[in-house]
């Protein structure tokens, strides 16, 4: 099943509410998404994609953010991830589509331990009356 242009634009515009996202921490579904923001910004050097996500687990909130440039999309990009406002190493942001879902995955290292936090949302029409 392919994705419609409307579904892709809905995802890239950040119009999918946080409670529609599932959270996978190191491959295991757990936690609750409390913020999901994915925007497209036109700047002099091209396009940037600020992403700002947060999840709650066991009463603690963790925030993950990055400001990707157009040449940095996909695995192997040069995004700088901040976890709770602090820079991390071994970082990468992956945006993917697995119909009928889309996802934003933050990959980074916690010390020497590789970590992954993936926010998965269904691509359907979230516009009013849609």
CSV table of C-alpha atoms in Angstrom, one decimal:
chain,number,residue,atom,x,y,z
A,1,UNK,CA,0.0,0.0,0.0
A,2,UNK,CA,1.5,3.4,-1.0
A,3,UNK,CA,1.2,6.6,0.8
A,4,UNK,CA,-0.8,9.5,-0.4
A,5,UNK,CA,0.7,13.0,-0.8
A,6,UNK,CA,-1.9,14.2,1.8
A,7,UNK,CA,-0.6,11.6,4.4
A,8,UNK,CA,3.0,12.6,3.9
A,9,UNK,CA,2.2,16.3,4.2
A,10,UNK,CA,0.1,15.6,7.3
A,11,UNK,CA,3.1,13.9,8.9
A,12,UNK,CA,5.7,16.4,7.8
A,13,UNK,CA,3.5,19.3,8.9
A,14,UNK,CA,3.3,17.9,12.5
A,15,UNK,CA,-0.5,17.6,12.5
A,16,UNK,CA,-0.6,14.2,14.1
A,17,UNK,CA,-1.4,14.6,17.8
A,18,UNK,CA,1.0,13.2,20.4
A,19,UNK,CA,-1.5,10.7,21.8
A,20,UNK,CA,-1.7,9.1,18.3
A,21,UNK,CA,2.0,8.1,18.5
A,22,UNK,CA,3.3,4.9,19.9
A,23,UNK,CA,6.7,5.0,21.6
A,24,UNK,CA,9.4,2.3,21.2
A,25,UNK,CA,12.4,2.5,23.5
A,26,UNK,CA,15.2,0.3,22.4
A,27,UNK,CA,12.7,-1.8,20.4
A,28,UNK,CA,10.2,-2.3,23.1
A,29,UNK,CA,6.8,-0.4,23.1
A,30,UNK,CA,6.5,1.5,26.3
A,31,UNK,CA,5.9,5.1,27.6
A,32,UNK,CA,3.5,7.7,26.4
A,33,UNK,CA,4.2,10.4,23.8
A,34,UNK,CA,3.5,13.8,25.3
A,35,UNK,CA,4.9,16.0,22.5
A,36,UNK,CA,5.3,15.5,18.7
A,37,UNK,CA,6.4,18.4,16.6
A,38,UNK,CA,7.9,18.0,13.1
A,39,UNK,CA,8.1,21.2,11.1
A,40,UNK,CA,9.5,22.4,7.8
A,41,UNK,CA,11.3,25.8,7.9
A,42,UNK,CA,12.7,27.6,4.9
A,43,UNK,CA,16.1,29.3,5.7
A,44,UNK,CA,18.7,31.0,3.5
A,45,UNK,CA,20.7,27.8,3.2
A,46,UNK,CA,17.7,25.7,2.2
A,47,UNK,CA,15.3,23.7,4.3
A,48,UNK,CA,15.5,22.7,8.0
A,49,UNK,CA,13.3,20.2,9.8
A,50,UNK,CA,13.1,21.0,13.6
A,51,UNK,CA,11.9,17.9,15.4
A,52,UNK,CA,10.8,18.0,19.1
A,53,UNK,CA,9.4,14.9,20.7
A,54,UNK,CA,8.9,13.9,24.3
A,55,UNK,CA,7.7,10.8,26.2
A,56,UNK,CA,6.7,10.0,29.7
A,57,UNK,CA,7.7,6.8,31.4
A,58,UNK,CA,7.3,5.9,35.1
A,59,UNK,CA,6.5,9.5,35.9
A,60,UNK,CA,9.6,11.0,34.2
A,61,UNK,CA,9.6,13.0,31.0
A,62,UNK,CA,12.3,12.7,28.4
A,63,UNK,CA,12.7,15.2,25.6
A,64,UNK,CA,14.4,14.6,22.3
A,65,UNK,CA,15.1,17.3,19.8
A,66,UNK,CA,17.1,18.0,16.7
A,67,UNK,CA,17.3,20.5,13.8
A,68,UNK,CA,17.9,18.6,10.6
A,69,UNK,CA,19.1,20.2,7.4
A,70,UNK,CA,17.8,19.0,4.0
A,71,UNK,CA,21.1,17.2,3.3
A,72,UNK,CA,20.9,15.4,6.7
A,73,UNK,CA,17.7,13.5,6.2
A,74,UNK,CA,17.9,9.7,6.5
A,75,UNK,CA,20.4,7.5,8.2
A,76,UNK,CA,23.9,8.8,8.3
A,77,UNK,CA,22.9,12.5,8.4
A,78,UNK,CA,24.6,15.1,10.5
A,79,UNK,CA,21.9,15.9,13.0
A,80,UNK,CA,22.7,16.9,16.5
A,81,UNK,CA,20.3,15.3,19.0
A,82,UNK,CA,19.7,16.8,22.4
A,83,UNK,CA,18.2,14.6,25.1
A,84,UNK,CA,16.7,16.6,27.9
A,85,UNK,CA,18.6,19.6,26.5
A,86,UNK,CA,22.0,17.9,26.5
A,87,UNK,CA,24.1,17.0,23.5
A,88,UNK,CA,24.6,13.2,22.9
A,89,UNK,CA,27.1,11.3,20.8
A,90,UNK,CA,26.6,8.7,18.0
A,91,UNK,CA,23.4,10.5,17.1
A,92,UNK,CA,21.2,10.1,14.0
A,93,UNK,CA,17.6,10.9,13.2
A,94,UNK,CA,15.8,8.6,10.8
A,95,UNK,CA,12.4,9.5,9.3
A,96,UNK,CA,10.7,6.6,7.7
A,97,UNK,CA,7.4,5.4,6.2
A,98,UNK,CA,6.0,1.9,6.7
A,99,UNK,CA,2.5,2.2,5.4
A,100,UNK,CA,0.1,2.8,7.0
A,101,UNK,CA,2.6,4.4,9.5
A,102,UNK,CA,5.3,7.0,9.6
A,103,UNK,CA,8.0,7.3,12.2
A,104,UNK,CA,10.8,9.5,13.6
A,105,UNK,CA,13.6,7.5,15.3
A,106,UNK,CA,16.3,9.1,17.4
A,107,UNK,CA,19.5,7.0,17.6
A,108,UNK,CA,22.2,8.0,20.0
A,109,UNK,CA,24.6,6.7,22.7
A,110,UNK,CA,24.1,6.9,26.4
A,111,UNK,CA,27.7,6.6,27.5
A,112,UNK,CA,28.8,3.7,25.4
A,113,UNK,CA,25.4,2.1,25.1
A,114,UNK,CA,23.5,2.5,21.8
A,115,UNK,CA,20.0,3.7,22.3
A,116,UNK,CA,16.9,4.1,20.1
A,117,UNK,CA,13.7,6.0,20.7
A,118,UNK,CA,11.1,5.6,17.9
A,119,UNK,CA,7.8,7.5,17.6
A,120,UNK,CA,5.4,5.8,15.3
A,121,UNK,CA,2.1,7.3,14.1
A,122,UNK,CA,-0.6,6.2,11.7
A,123,UNK,CA,-0.9,8.2,8.6
A,124,UNK,CA,-4.5,9.1,8.3
A,125,UNK,CA,-6.3,12.4,7.9
A,126,UNK,CA,-6.1,14.4,11.2
A,127,UNK,CA,-7.6,17.6,9.7
A,128,UNK,CA,-10.9,18.9,11.1
A,129,UNK,CA,-13.7,16.9,9.7
A,130,UNK,CA,-11.3,14.5,7.9
